[in-house]
Short mmCIF file of C-alpha atoms in Angstrom, two decimals:
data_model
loop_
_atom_site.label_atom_id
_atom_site.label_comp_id
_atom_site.label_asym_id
_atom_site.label_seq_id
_atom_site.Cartn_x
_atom_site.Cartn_y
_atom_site.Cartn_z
CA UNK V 87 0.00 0.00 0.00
CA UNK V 88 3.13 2.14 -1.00
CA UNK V 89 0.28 4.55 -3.15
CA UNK V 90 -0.96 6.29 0.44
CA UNK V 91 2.63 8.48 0.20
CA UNK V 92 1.87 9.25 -3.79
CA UNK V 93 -1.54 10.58 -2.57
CA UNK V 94 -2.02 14.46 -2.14
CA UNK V 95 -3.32 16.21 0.58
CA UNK V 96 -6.71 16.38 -0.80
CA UNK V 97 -6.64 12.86 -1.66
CA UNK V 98 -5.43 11.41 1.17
CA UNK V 99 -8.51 13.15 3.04
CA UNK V 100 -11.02 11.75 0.70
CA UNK V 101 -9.53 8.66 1.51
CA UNK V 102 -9.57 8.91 5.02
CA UNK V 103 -12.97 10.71 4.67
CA UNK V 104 -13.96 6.77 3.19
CA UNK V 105 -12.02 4.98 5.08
CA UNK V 106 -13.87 5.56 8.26
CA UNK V 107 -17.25 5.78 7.01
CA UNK V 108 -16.23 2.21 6.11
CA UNK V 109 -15.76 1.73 9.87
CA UNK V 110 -19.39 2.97 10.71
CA UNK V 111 -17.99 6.01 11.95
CA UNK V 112 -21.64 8.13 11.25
CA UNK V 113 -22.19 11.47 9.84
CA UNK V 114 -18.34 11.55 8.58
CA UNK V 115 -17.75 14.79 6.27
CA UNK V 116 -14.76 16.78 5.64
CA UNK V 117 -14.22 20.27 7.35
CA UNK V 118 -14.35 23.25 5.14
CA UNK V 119 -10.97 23.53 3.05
CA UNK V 120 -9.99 26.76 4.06
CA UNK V 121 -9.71 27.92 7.44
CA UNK V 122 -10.31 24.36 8.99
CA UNK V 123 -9.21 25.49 12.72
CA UNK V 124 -7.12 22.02 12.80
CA UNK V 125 -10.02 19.87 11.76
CA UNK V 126 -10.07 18.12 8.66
CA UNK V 127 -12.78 15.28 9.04
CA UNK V 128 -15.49 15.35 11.65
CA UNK V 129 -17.75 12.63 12.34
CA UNK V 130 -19.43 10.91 15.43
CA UNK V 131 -19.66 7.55 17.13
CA UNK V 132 -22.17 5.76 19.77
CA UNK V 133 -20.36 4.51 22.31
CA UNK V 134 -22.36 2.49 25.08
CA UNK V 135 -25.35 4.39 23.78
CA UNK V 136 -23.91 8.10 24.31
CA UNK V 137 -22.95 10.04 20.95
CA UNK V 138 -19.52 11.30 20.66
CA UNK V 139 -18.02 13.77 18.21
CA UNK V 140 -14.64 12.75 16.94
CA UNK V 141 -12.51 15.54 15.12
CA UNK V 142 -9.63 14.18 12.90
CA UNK V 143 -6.33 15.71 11.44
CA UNK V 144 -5.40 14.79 8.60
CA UNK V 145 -1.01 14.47 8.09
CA UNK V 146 0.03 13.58 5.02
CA UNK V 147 3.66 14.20 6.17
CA UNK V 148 6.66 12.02 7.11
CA UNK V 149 6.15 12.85 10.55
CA UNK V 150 4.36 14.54 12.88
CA UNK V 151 5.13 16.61 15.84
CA UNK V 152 3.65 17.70 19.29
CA UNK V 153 2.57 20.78 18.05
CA UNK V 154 0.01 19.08 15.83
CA UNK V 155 -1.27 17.10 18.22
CA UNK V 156 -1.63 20.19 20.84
CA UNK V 157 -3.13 22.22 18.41
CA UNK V 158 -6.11 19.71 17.51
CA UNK V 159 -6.57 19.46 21.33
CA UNK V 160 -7.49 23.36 21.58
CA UNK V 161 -9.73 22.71 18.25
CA UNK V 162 -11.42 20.28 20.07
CA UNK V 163 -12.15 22.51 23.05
CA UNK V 164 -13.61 25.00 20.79
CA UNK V 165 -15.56 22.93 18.22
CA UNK V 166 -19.38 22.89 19.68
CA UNK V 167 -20.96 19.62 19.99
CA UNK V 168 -23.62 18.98 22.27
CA UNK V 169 -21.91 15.68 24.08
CA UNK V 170 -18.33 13.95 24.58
CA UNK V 171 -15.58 15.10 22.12
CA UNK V 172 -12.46 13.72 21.15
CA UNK V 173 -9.97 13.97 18.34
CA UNK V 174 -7.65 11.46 16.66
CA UNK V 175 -4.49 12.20 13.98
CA UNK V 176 -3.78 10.32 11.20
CA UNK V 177 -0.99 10.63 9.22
CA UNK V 178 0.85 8.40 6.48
CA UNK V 179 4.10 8.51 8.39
CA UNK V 180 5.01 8.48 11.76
CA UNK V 181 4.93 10.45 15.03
CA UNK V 182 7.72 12.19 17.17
CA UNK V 183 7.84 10.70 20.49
CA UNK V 184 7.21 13.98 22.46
CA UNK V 185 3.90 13.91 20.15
CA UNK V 186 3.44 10.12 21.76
CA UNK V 187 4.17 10.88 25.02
CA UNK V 188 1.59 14.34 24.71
CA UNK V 189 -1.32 12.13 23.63
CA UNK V 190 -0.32 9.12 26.15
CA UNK V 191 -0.48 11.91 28.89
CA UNK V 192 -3.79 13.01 27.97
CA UNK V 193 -5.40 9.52 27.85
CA UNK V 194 -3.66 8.73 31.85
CA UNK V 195 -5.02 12.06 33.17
CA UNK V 196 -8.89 11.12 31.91
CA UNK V 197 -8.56 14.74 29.77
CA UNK V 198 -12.28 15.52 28.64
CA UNK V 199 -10.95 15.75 24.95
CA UNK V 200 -8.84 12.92 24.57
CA UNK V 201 -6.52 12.30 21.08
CA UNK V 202 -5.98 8.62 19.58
CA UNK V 203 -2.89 8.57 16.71
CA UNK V 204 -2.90 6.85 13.79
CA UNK V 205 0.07 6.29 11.78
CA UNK V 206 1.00 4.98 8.36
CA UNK V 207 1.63 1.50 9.79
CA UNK V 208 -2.02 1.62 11.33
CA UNK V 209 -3.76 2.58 8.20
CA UNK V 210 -2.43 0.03 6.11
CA UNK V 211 -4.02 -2.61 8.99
CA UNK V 212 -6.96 -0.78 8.84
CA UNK V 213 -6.96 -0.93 5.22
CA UNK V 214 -6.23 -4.95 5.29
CA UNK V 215 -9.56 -5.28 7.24
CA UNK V 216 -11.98 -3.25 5.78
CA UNK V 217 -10.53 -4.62 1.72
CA UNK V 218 -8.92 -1.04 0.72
CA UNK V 219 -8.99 -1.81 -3.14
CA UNK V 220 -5.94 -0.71 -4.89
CA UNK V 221 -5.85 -0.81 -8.48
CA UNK V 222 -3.58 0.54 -11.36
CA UNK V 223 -1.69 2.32 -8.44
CA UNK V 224 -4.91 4.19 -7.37
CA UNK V 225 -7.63 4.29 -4.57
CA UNK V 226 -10.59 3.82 -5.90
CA UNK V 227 -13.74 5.67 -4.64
CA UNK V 228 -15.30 3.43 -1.35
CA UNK V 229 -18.64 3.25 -1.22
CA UNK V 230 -20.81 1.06 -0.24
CA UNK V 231 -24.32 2.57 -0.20
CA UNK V 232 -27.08 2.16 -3.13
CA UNK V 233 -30.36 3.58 -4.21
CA UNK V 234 -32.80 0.82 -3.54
CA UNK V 235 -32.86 -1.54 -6.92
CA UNK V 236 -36.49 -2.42 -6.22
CA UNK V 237 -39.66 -1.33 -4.44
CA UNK V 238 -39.69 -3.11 -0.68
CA UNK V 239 -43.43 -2.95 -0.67
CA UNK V 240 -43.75 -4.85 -3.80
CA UNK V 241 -42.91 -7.89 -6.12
CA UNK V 242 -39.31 -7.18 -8.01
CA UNK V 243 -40.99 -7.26 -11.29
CA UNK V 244 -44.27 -5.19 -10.33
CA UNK V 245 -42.39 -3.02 -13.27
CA UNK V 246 -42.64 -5.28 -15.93
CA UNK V 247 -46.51 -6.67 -14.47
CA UNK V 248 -47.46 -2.42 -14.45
CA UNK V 249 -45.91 -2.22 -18.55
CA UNK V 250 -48.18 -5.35 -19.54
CA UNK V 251 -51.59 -3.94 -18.22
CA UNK V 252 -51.37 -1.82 -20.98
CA UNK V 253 -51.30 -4.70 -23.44
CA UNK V 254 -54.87 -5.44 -24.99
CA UNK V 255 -55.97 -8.64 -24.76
CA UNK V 256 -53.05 -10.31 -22.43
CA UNK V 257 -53.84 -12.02 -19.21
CA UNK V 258 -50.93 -10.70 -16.93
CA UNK V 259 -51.80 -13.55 -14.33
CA UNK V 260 -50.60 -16.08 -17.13
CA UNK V 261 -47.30 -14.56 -17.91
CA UNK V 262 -44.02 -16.47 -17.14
CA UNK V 263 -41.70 -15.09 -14.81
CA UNK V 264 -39.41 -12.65 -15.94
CA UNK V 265 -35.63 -13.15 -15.85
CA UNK V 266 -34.29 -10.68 -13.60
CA UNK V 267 -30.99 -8.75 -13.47
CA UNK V 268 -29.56 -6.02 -11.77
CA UNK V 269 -26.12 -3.98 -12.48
CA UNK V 270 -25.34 -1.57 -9.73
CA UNK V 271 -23.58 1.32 -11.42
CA UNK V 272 -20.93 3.74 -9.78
CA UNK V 273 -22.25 7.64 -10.09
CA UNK V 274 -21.36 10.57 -8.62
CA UNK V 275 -23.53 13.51 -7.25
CA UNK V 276 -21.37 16.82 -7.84
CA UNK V 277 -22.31 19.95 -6.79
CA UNK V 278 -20.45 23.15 -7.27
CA UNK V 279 -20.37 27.10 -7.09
CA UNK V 280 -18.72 29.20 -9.54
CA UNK V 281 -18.55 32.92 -8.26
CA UNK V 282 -16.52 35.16 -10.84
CA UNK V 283 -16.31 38.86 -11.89
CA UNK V 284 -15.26 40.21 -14.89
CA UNK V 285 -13.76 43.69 -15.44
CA UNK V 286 -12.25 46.38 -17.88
CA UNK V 287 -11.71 49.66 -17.87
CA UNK V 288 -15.52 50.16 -18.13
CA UNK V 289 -16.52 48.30 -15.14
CA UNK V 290 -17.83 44.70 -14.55
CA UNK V 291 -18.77 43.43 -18.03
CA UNK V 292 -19.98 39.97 -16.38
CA UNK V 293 -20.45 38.42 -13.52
CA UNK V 294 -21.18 34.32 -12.95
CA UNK V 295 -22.83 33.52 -9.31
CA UNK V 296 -24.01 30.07 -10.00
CA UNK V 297 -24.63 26.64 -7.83
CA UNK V 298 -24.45 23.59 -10.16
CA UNK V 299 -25.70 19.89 -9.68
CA UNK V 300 -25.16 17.10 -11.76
CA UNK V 301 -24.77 13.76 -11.55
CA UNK V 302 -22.08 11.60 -13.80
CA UNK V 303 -21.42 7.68 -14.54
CA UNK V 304 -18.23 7.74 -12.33
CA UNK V 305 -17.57 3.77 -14.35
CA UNK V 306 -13.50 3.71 -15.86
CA UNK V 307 -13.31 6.30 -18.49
CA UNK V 308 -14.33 9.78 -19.33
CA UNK V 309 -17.26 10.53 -17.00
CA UNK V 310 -20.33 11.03 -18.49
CA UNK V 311 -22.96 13.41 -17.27
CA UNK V 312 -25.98 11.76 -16.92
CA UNK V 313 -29.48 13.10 -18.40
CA UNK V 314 -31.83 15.60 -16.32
CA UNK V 315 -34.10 12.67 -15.67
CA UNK V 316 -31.40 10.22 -14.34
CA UNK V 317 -29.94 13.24 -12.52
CA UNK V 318 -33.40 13.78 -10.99
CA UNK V 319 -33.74 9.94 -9.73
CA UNK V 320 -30.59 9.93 -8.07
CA UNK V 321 -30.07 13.22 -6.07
CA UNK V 322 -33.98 13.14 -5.05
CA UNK V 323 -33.38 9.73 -3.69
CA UNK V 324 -30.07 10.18 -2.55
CA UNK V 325 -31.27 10.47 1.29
CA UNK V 326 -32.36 6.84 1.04
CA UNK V 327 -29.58 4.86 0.28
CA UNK V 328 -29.27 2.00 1.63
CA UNK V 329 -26.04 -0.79 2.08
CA UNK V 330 -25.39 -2.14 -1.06
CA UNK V 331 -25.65 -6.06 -0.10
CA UNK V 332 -25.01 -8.22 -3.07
CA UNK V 333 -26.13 -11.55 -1.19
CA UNK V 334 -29.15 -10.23 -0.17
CA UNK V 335 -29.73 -8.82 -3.56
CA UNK V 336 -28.91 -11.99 -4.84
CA UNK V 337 -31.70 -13.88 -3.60
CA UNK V 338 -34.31 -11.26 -4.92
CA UNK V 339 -32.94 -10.96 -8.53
CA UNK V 340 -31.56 -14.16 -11.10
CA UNK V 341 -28.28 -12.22 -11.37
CA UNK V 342 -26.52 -9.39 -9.88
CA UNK V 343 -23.61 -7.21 -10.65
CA UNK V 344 -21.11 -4.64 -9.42
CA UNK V 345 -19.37 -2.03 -11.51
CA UNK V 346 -15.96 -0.24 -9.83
CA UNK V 347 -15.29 3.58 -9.63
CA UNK V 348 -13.68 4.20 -12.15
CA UNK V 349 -11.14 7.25 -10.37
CA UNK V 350 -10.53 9.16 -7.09
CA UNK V 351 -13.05 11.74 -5.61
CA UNK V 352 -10.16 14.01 -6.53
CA UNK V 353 -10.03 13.26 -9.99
CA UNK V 354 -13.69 13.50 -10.49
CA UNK V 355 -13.84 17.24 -8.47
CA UNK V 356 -10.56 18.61 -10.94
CA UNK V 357 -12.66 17.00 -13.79
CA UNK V 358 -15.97 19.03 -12.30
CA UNK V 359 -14.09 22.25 -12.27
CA UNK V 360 -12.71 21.43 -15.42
CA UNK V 361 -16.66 20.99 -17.27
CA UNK V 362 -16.84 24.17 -15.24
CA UNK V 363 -14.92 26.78 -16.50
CA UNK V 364 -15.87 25.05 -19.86
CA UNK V 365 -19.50 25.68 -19.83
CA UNK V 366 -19.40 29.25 -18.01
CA UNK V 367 -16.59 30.31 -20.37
CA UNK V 368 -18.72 32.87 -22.69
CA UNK V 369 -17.65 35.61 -25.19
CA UNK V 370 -19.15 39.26 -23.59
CA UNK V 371 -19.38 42.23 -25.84
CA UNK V 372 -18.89 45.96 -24.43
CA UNK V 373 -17.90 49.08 -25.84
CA UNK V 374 -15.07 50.91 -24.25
CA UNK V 375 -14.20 54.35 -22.89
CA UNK V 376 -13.18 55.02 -26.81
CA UNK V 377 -16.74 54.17 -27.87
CA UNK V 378 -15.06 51.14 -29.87
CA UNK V 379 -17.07 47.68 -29.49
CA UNK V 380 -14.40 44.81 -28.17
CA UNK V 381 -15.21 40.72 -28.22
CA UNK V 382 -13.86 39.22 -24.42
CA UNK V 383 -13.69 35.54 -23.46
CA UNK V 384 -14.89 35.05 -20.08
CA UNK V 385 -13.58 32.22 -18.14
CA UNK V 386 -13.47 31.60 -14.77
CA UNK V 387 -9.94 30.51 -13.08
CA UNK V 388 -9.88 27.55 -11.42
CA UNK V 389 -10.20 29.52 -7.96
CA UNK V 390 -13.65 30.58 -8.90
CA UNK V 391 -15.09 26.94 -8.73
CA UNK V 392 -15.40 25.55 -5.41
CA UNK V 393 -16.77 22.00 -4.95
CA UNK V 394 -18.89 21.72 -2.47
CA UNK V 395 -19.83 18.03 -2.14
CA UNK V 396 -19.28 14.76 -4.30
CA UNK V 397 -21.07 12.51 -3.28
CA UNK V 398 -20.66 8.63 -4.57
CA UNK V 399 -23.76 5.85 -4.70
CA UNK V 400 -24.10 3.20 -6.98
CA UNK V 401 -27.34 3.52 -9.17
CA UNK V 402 -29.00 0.07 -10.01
CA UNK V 403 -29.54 -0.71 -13.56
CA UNK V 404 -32.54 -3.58 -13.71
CA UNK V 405 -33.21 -5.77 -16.79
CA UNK V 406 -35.80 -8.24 -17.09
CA UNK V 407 -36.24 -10.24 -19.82
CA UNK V 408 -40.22 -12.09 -20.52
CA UNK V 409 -39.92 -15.00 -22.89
CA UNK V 410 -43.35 -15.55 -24.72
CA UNK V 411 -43.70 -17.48 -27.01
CA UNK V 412 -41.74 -16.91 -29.90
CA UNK V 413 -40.62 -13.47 -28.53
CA UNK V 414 -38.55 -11.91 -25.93
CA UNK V 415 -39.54 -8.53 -24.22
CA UNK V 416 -36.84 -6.76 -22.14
CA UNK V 417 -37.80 -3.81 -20.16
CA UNK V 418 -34.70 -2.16 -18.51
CA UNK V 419 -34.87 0.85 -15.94
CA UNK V 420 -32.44 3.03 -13.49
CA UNK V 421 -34.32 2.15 -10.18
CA UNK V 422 -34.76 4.19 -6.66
CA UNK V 423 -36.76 2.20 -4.69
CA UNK V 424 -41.04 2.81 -6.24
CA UNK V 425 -39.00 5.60 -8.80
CA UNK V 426 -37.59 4.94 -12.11
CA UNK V 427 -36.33 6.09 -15.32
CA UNK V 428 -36.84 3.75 -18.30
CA UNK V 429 -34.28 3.29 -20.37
CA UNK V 430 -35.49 0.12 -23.00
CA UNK V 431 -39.13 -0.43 -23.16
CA UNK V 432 -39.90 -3.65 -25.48
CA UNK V 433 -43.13 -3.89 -23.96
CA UNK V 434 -45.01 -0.93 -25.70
CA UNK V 435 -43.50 -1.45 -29.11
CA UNK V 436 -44.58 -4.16 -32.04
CA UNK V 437 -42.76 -6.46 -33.18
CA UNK V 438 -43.55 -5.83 -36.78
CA UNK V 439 -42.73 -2.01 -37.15
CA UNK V 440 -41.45 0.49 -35.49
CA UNK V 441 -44.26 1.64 -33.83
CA UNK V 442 -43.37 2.42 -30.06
CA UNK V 443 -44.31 4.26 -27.18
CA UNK V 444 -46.93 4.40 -24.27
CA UNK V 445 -49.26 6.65 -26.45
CA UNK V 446 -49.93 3.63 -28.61
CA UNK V 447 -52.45 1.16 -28.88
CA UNK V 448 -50.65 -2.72 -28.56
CA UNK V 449 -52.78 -6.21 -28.27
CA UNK V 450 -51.09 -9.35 -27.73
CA UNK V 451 -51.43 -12.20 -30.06
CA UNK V 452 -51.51 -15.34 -28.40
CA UNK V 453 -50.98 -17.28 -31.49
CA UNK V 454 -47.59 -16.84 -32.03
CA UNK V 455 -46.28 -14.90 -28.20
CA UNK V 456 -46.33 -11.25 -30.62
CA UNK V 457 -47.11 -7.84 -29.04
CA UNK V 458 -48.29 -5.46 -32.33
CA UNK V 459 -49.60 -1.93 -33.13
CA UNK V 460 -53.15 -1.43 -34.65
CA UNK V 461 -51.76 -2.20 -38.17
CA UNK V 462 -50.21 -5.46 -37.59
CA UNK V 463 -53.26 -6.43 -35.82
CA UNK V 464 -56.05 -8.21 -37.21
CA UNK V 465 -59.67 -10.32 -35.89
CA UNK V 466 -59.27 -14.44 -36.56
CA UNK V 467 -62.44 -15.00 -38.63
CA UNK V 468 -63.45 -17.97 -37.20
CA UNK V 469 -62.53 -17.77 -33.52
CA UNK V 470 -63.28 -14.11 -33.58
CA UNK V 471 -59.91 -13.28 -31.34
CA UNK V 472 -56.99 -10.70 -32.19
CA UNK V 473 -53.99 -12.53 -34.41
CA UNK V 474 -50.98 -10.79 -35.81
CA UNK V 475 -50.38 -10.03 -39.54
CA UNK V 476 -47.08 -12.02 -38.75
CA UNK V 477 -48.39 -15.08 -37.90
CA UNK V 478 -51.55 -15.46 -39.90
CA UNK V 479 -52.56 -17.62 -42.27
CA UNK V 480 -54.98 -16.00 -44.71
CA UNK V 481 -57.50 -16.55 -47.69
CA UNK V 482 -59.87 -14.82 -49.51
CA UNK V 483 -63.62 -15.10 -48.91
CA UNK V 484 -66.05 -13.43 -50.71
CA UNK V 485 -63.52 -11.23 -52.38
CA UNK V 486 -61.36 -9.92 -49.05
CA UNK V 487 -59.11 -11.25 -46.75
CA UNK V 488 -59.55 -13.07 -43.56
CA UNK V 489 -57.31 -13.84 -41.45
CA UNK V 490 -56.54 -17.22 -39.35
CA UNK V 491 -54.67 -19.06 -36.76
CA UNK V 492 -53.70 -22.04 -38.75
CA UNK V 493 -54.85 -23.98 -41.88
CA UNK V 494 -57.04 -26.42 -39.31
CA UNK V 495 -58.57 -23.01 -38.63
CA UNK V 496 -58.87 -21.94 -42.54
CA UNK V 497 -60.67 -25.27 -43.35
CA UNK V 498 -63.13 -25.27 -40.55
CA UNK V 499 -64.25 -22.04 -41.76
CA UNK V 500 -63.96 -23.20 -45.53
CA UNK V 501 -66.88 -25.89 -44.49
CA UNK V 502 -68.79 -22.95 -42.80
CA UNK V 503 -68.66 -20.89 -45.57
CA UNK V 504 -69.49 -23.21 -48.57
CA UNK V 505 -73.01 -24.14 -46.39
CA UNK V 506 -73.73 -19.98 -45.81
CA UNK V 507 -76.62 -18.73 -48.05
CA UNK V 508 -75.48 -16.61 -50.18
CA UNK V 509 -76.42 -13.02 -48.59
CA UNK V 510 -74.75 -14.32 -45.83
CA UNK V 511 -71.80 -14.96 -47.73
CA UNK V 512 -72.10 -11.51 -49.25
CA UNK V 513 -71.83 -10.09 -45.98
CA UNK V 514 -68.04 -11.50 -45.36
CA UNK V 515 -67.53 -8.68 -47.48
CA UNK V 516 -69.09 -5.83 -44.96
CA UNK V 517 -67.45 -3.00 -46.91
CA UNK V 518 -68.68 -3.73 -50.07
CA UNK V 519 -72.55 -5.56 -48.96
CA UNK V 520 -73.17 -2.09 -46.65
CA UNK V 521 -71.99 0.20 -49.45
CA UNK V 522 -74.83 0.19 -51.84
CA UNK V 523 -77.24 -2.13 -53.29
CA UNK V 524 -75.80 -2.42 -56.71
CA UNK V 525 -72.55 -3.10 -54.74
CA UNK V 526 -74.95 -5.99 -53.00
CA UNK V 527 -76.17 -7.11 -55.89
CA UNK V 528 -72.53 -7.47 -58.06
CA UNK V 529 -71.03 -8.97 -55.47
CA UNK V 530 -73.82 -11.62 -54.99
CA UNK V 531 -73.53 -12.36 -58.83
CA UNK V 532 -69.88 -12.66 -58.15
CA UNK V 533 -70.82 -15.56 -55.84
CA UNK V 534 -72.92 -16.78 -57.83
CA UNK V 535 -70.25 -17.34 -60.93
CA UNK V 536 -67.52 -18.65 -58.58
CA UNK V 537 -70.07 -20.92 -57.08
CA UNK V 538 -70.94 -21.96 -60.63
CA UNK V 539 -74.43 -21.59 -60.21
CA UNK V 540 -74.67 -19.40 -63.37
#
């Protein structure tokens, strides 16, 4: 675990920031960056029932001093907290022994705002138990909290039963169980303020004062910012997360898997700043003092963009899969809990065309398993239920089309048909026997020639 001494400073609190969250440390966050009063990461424990605040330095030094350790001791005494306090100093090195002997002294004497020291050696024990995971030389983001892949109060495919009641003429009691997976995806809820002023000779000329949330696939690779209705789902949901449990999830869904972070918090808030100054970067146009009109890019420094929060969760991806028939519907959503954005819908489209969406009209065939649009849908002459253009068998009958399960189905009706009397065979042609009576009339002659009566 030689990579702790390539972290920096801000990375090495992220990681610590992770590390004991990890521990079920609660409520860990990091102090503000500037003017932290000796106080890095602050988070609290429950110890025999009683809530303690615990303040932490962060060292990323070779070694560490008394001074340090004194100087967290007065933060303590000042930081308000309505309960016990006490601090604790971790560094990737090592401490003096005056620094030692300072926090030894404190612990004997029963001091109200005791100090516990971690060193390199301690982290890399700590990081043995809870699995640190090291890759390609790099810490990846720890988290282990999801949005819920599934409604608690309901079935794991309620989804997929809700998308079939829309189906015409589909039983959803008789549908198979779908197949069920779920891929929990690394994301990253980013929220930033960019605060700049721009100035000439003529005064301001713009001014940016702007709080920005996103939310961005945080999987290896460029991030990707994620659309308004993904970025909704997550950060509206984000105060539910729950422990992401793969065995539990496991006995719930047919398959389950988990993606990695792809980089370090770090890495994703200099890639933040970075979209940043990108997207507020905008040419102004002013006239100056010498009534000449002058084109300036505006883009904020780097200084301007302060990130106030990233925030990691995995986002579950769910996928289920309904085999009927000859046909295979998937229906694949991001999920938070009852919420969800849809992302593959092969419920509401035919199979025929191209015809898709929730705004259409779709009835099931149960001849062949196919789910079609009004146009790819017809009425089986002889057992008057819906059948697909796909599937059909067809014949003509009294000069149109009908349409029919199989060819046990076309010669039933071939029977039926040769013992009709002949207006009632003129009426298997409804268009043309309700259009007028010479219509009638041809079309019964018609008959009567292919009959061979005349």
């Amino acid at each position: 675990m030689a990579v702790l001494d390539d972290l920096s400073g801000f990375e090495f609190e992220d990681l610590i920031e992770d590390v004991f969250r990890n521990l079920g440390y609660e409520n860990v966050h990091q102090a503000e960056k500037t003017a932290d009063e000796g106080r890095d990461v602050i988070m609290e424990e429950v110890v025999d029932g009683t809530r303690r605040a615990v303040i932490v330095e962060c060292k990323h030094t070779a070694t560490v001093g008394r001074p340090v350790v004194q100087k967290l001791h007065s933060a303590i005494s000042t930081f308000h907290f309505d309960g016990p306090k006490r601090g604790m100093v971790v560094t990737t090195g090592r401490f003096t022994s005056p620094a030692r002997e300072y926090a030894g002294r404190l612990q004997q004497n029963d001091d109200p705002y005791p100090i516990e020291l971690l060193d390199g050696q301690d982290l890399r024990e700590i990081a043995d138990e809870i699995g640190l995971d090291l890759y390609n030389g790099r810490i990846e983001i720890l988290c282990d909290e999801t949005l819920r892949p599934y409604d608690p109060a309901a079935d794991v495919d309620a989804p997929v039963v809700e998308a079939f009641r829309d189906i015409e003429n589909i039983e959803v009691a008789d549908l198979p169980d779908p197949y069920s997976a779920v891929t929990f995806r690394p994301v990253v809820a980013v929220t930033a303020d960019t605060n700049a002023v721009f100035e000439t000779s003529v005064g301001v000329i713009h001014r940016i004062n702007d709080r920005t949330q996103f939310v961005v696939h945080a999987e290896r690779g460029t991030p990707q910012v994620v659309g308004e209705d993904v970025a909704t789902l997550v950060t509206e949901n984000l105060h539910t997360r729950i422990e992401l449990d793969s065995g539990q999830f496991g006995e719930v869904f047919d398959d389950v898997e988990e993606h990695r972070f792809g980089q370090t918090q770090t890495e994703y808030k200099e890639w933040a700043v970075e979209r940043l100054q990108d997207h507020h970067t905008t040419s102004v146009t002013y006239t100056g003092d010498n009534n000449v009109t002058y084109n300036k890019t505006c883009e904020p420094n780097r200084s301007d963009i302060s990130v106030q929060s990233i925030e990691p969760v995995y986002l579950p991806e769910v996928r289920h899969t309904t085999d009927i028939q000859e046909y295979t519907y998937p229906y694949e959503y991001y999920a938070a809990g009852p919420s969800r954005v849809t992302t593959e819908d092969g419920i509401h489209r035919c199979v025929h065309c191209e015809a898709s969406g929730v705004d259409e009209t779709y009835t099931y065939c149960p001849n062949c398993g196919a789910i079609a649009c009004d146009s790819h849908i017809k009425t089986e002459r002889l057992d008057q239920e819906p059948v697909c253009t796909g599937c059909a068998v067809t014949e003509r009958f009294a000069l149109k089309t009908k349409y029919f399960y199989d060819e046990e189905n076309v010669e039933a009706f071939r029977e039926e048909y040769a013992a009709m009397p002949l207006h009632e065979k003129a009426m298997e042609n409804k268009i043309l026997a309700g259009g007028s009576v010479v219509a009638t009339l041809l079309l019964v002659v018609g008959l009567l020639v292919i009959s061979g009566i005349i």
